[in-house]
Short mmCIF file of C-alpha atoms in Angstrom, two decimals:
data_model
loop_
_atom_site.label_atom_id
_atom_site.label_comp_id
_atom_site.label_asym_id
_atom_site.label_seq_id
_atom_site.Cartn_x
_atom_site.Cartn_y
_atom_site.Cartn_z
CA UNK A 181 51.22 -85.94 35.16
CA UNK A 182 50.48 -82.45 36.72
CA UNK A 183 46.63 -82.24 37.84
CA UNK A 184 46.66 -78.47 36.47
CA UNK A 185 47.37 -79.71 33.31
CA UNK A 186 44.08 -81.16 32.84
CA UNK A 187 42.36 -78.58 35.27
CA UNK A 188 43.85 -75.33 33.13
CA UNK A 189 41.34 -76.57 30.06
CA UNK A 190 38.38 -77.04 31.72
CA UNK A 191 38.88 -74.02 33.38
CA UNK A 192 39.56 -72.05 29.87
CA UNK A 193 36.36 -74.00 28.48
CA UNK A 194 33.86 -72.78 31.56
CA UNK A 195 35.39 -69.25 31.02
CA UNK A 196 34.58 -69.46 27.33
CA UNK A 197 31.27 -71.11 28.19
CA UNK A 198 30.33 -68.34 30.71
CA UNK A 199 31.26 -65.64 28.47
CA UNK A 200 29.34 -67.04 25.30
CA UNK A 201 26.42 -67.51 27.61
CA UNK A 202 26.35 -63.57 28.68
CA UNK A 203 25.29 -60.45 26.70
CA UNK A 204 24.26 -56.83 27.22
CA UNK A 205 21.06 -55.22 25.74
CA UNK A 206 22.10 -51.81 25.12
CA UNK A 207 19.27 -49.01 26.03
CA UNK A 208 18.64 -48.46 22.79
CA UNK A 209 17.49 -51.80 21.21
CA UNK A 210 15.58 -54.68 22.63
CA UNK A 211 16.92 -58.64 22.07
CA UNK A 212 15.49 -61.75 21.24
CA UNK A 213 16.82 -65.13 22.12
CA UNK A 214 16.61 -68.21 19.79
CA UNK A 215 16.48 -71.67 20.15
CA UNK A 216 16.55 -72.98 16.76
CA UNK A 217 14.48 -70.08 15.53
CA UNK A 218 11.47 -70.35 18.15
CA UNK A 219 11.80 -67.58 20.17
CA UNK A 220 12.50 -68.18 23.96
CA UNK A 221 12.72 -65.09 25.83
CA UNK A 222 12.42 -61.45 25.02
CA UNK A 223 15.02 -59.00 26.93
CA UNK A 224 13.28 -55.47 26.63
CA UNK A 225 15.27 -53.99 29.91
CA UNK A 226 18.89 -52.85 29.40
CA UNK A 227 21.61 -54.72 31.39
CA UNK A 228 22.67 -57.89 31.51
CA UNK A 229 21.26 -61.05 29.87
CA UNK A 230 21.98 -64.82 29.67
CA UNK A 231 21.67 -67.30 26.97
CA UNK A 232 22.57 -71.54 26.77
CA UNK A 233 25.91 -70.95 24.20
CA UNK A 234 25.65 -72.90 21.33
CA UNK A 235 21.97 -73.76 21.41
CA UNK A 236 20.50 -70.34 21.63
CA UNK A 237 21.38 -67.09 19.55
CA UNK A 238 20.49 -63.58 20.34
CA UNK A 239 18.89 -61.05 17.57
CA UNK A 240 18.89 -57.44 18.22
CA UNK A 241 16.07 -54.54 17.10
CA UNK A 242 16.55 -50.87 17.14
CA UNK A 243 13.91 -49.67 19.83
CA UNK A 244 14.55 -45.66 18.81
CA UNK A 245 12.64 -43.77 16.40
CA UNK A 246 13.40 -44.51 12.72
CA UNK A 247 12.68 -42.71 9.60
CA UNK A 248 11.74 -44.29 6.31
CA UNK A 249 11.76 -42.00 2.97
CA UNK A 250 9.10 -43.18 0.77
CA UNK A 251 10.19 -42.86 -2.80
CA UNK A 252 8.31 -39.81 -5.09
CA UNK A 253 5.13 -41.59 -6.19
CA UNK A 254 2.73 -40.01 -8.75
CA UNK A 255 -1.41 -39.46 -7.40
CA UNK A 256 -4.16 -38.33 -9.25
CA UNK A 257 -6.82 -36.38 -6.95
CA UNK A 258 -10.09 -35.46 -7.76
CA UNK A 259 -9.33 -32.87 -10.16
CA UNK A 260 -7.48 -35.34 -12.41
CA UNK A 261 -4.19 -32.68 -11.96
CA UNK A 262 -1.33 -35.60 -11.30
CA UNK A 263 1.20 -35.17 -8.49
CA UNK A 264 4.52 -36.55 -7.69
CA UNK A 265 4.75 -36.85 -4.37
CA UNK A 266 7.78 -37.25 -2.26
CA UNK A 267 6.89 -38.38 1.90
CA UNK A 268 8.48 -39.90 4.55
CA UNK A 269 7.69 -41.86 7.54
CA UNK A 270 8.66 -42.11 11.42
CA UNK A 271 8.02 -45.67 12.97
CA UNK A 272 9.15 -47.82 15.76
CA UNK A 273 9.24 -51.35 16.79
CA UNK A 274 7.03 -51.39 19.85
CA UNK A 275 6.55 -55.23 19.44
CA UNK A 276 9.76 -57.40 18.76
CA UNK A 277 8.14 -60.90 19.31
CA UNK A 278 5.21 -59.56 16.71
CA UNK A 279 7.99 -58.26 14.62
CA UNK A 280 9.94 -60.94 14.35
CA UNK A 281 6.88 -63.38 13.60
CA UNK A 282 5.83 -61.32 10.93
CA UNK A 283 9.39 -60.60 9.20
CA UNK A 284 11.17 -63.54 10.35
CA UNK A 285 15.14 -63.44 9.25
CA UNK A 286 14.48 -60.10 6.69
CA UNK A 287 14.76 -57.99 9.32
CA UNK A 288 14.58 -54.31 8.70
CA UNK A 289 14.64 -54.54 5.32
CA UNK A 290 12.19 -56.39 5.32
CA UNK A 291 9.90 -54.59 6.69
CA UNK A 292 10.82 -51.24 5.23
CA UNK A 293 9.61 -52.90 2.14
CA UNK A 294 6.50 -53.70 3.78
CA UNK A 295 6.05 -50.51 5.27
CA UNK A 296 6.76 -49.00 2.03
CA UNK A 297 4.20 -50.71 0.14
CA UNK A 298 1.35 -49.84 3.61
CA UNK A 299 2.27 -45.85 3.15
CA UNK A 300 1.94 -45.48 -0.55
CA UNK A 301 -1.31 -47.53 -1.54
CA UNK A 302 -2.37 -45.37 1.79
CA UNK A 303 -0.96 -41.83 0.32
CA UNK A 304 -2.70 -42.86 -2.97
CA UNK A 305 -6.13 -43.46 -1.55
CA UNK A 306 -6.34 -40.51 0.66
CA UNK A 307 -4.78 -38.21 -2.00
CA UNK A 308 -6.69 -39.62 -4.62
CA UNK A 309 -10.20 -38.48 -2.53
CA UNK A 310 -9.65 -34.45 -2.61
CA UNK A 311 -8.19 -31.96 -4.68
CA UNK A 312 -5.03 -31.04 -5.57
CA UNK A 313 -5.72 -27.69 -4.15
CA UNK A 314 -6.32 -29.09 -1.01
CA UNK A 315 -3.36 -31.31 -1.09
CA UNK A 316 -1.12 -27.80 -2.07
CA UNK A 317 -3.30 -25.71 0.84
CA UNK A 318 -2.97 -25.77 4.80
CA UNK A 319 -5.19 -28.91 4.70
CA UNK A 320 -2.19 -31.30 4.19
CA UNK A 321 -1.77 -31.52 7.68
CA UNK A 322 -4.71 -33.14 7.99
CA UNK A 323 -4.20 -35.36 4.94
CA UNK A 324 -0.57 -36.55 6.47
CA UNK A 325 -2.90 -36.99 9.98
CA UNK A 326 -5.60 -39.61 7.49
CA UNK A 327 -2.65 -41.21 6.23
CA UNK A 328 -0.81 -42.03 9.79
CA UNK A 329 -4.11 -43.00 10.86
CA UNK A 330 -5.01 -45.27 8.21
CA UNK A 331 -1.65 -46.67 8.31
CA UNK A 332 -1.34 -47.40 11.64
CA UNK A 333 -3.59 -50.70 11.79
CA UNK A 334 -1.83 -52.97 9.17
CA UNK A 335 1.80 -51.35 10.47
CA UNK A 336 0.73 -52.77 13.75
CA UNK A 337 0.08 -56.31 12.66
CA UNK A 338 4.11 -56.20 12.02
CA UNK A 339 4.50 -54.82 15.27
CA UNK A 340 5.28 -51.37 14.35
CA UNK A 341 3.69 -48.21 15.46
CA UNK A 342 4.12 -45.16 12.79
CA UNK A 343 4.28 -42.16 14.17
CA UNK A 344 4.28 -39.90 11.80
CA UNK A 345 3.46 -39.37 8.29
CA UNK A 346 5.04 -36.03 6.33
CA UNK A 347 4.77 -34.74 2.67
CA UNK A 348 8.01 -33.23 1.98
CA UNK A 349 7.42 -32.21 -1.40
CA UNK A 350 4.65 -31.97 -3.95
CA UNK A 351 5.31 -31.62 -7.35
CA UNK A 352 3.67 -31.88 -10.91
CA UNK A 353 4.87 -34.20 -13.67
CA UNK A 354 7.69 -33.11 -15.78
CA UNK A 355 6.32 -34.02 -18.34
CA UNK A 356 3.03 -31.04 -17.15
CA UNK A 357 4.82 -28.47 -16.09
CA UNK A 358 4.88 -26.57 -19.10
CA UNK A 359 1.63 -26.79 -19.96
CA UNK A 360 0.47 -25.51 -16.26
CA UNK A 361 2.99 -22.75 -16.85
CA UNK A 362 1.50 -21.72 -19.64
CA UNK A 363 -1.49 -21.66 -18.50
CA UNK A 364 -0.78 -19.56 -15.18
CA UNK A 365 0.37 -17.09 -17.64
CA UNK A 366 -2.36 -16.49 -19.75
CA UNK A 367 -4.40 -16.15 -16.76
CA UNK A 368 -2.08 -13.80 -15.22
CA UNK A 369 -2.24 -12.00 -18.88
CA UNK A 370 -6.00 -11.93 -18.34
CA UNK A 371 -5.78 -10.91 -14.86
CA UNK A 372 -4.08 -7.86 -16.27
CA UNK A 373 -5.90 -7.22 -19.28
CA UNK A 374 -9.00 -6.87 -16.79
CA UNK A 375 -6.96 -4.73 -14.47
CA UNK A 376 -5.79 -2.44 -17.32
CA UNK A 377 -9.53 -2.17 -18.73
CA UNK A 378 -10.93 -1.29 -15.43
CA UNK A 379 -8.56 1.23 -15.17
CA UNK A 380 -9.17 2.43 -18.26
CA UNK A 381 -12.98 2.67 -17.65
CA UNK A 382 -12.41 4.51 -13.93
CA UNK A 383 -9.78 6.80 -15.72
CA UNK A 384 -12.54 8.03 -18.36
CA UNK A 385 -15.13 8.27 -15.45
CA UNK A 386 -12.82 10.60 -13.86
CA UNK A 387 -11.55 13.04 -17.19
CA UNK A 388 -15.25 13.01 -17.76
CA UNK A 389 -16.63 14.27 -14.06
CA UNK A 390 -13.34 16.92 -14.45
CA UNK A 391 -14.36 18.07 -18.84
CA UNK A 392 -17.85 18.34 -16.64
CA UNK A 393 -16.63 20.61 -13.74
CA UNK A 394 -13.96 22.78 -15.76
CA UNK A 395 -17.43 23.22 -18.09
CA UNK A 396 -19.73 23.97 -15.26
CA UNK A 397 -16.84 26.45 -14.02
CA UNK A 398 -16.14 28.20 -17.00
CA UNK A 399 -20.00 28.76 -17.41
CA UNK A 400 -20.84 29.98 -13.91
CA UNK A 401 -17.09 32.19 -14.44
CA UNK A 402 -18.78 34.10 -17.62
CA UNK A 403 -21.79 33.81 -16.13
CA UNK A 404 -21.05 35.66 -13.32
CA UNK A 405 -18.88 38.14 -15.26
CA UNK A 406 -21.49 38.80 -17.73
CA UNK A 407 -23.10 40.31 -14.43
CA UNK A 408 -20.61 41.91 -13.42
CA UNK A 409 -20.25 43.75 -16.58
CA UNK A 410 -23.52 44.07 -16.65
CA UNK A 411 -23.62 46.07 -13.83
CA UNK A 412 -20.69 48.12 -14.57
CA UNK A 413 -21.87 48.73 -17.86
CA UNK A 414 -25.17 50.51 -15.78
CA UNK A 415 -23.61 52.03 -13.40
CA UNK A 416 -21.41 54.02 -16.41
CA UNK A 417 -24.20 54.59 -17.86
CA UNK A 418 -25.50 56.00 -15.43
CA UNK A 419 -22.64 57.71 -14.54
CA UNK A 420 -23.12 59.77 -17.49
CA UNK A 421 -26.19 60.12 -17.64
CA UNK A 422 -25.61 61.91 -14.56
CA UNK A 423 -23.30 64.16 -15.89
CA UNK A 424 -25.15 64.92 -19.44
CA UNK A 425 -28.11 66.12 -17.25
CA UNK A 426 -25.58 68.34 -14.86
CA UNK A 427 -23.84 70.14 -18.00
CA UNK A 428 -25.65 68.75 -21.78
CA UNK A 429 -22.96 71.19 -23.34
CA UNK A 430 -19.63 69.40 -21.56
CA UNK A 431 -20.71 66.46 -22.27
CA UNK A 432 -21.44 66.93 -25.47
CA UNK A 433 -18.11 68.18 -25.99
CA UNK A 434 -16.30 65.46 -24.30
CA UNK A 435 -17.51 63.04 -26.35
CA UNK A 436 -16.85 64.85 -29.27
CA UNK A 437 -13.15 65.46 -28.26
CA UNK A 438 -12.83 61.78 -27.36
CA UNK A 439 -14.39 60.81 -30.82
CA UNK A 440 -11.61 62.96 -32.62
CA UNK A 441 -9.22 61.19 -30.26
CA UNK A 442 -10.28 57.66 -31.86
CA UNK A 443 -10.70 58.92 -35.39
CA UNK A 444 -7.51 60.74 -35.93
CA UNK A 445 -5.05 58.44 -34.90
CA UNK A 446 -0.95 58.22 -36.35
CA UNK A 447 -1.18 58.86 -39.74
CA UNK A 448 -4.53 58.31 -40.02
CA UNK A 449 -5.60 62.45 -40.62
CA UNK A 450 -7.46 62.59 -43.35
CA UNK A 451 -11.41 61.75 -43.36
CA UNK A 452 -14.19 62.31 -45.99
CA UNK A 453 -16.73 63.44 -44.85
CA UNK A 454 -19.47 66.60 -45.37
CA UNK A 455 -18.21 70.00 -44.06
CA UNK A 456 -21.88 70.23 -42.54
CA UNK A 457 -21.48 67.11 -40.63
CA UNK A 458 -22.57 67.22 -37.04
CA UNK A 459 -19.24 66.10 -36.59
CA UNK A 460 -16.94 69.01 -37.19
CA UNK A 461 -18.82 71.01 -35.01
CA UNK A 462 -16.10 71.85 -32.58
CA UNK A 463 -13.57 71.99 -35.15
CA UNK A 464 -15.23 74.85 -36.99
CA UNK A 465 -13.85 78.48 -36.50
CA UNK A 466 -17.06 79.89 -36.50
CA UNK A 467 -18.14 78.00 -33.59
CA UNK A 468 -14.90 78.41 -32.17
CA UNK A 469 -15.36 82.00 -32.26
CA UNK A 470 -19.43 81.84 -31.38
CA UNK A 471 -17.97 80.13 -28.19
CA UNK A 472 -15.57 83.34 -27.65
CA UNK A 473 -18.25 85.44 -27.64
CA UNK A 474 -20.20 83.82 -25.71
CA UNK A 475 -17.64 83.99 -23.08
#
């Protein structure tokens, strides 16, 4: 019999063998290697790895940054206003002996679950110690820092480092809503009501301080035209004064011909009086003629 009959298996068996016992850790994951479950070596660098095939197996790990959404979970603060609360989390295995010691064949899962149950009773606790105010304000960035920071010591007993904690959404109850709408409203209403009486108030200030000035206006107007006339009134007066002491006679007769003037007006020509009335003097034809003469 050929000798490469029996030397082609063996040769097919150490190929197998050499292949089984090589395998790559990829930059972006870290290994473990098995013997029956104990682990014997830890391959953190990328490249190329061995392992004894058939005794030892080889367990991979993510090494980049993972995310983990926490599911909405309800927390009462301080106020006793409840919140649903939806949050996330960013971790990574830093520790893949740890790791697997403290998750053994669950694996991610695994510890998502655990993780899971770290970051809520954590979100709870520091939630649960301010109020919701806070927790709706600029101050939740320091809440998400408390809750990393509180998390990180039992997340590092499963070798995992959290690295960062975020709120993504804060809601009320469903079942609350309503009820805090309605009340926003009527305080919004109130808001108003307040708004529309001080208005109201400033508005009356104002028609009052302008009744005021159009009064003190008006009074200083007539006042000052009372002295106006006033003084017109004197100066007329004596105006004719003036002229009754130049001429007593003309003036006399002007204001007789101005008093016929406002007596006898339209059809208004007929007046009782005596024919010896002061009145008539200039309409007499005696006088008339006295004054002929005279000339």
């Amino acid at each position: 019999m050929n000798r490469s009959t029996y030397l082609l298996p063996v040769v097919v068996i150490l190929i197998a063998a050499l292949m089984s016992s090589v395998f790559i850790v990829d930059e972006r994951e870290k290994a473990l290697v098995l013997q029956f479950g104990r682990v014997v070596a830890v391959k953190e660098e990328p490249g190329l790895a061995f392992k004894i095939p058939l005794i030892q197996e080889v367990v991979r790990y993510d090494d980049r940054i993972l995310s983990r959404d926490i599911d909405p979970l309800e927390v009462t603060p301080l106020d006793d206003r409840r919140l649903v609360v939806d949050a996330f989390a960013r971790y990574r295995i830093v520790d893949v002996n740890q790791f697997r010691q403290a998750v053994g064949g669950g694996g991610i899962a695994f510890a998502e679950d655990r993780l899971d149950s770290i970051l809520r009773s954590e979100t709870r606790e520091v939630l649960g110690s301010v109020s919701s105010n806070d927790i709706l304000s600029s101050d939740r960035a320091a809440l998400m820092l408390r809750i990393r920071n509180s998390s990180i010591p039992q997340a590092r007993a499963l070798g995992v480092e959290i690295i960062d904690v975020r709120l993504k959404r804060t809601d009320l109850p469903s079942e609350n809503l309503d009820a805090t709408f309605e009340r926003m409203r009527a305080e919004r209403e109130r808001e108003a009501t307040d708004e529309r009486a001080r208005g109201n108030e400033a508005a009356q200030r104002v028609r009052a301080q302008a009744d005021r000035t159009v009064v003190e206006l008006v009074s200083d107007s007539e006042r000052q035209a009372e002295i106006i006339r006033g003084e017109a009134d004197a100066r007329r007066n004596a105006i004719f004064a003036d002229a009754f002491g130049a001429d007593p006679e003309f003036f006399e007769f002007y204001r007789s011909l101005t008093a016929y003037e406002r007596a006898l007006q339209g059809s208004n020509s007929t007046m009782v009086m005596s024919p010896d009335s002061e009145f008539f003097n200039y309409l007499r034809s005696d006088q008339g003629s006295r004054n002929a003469e005279g000339e």
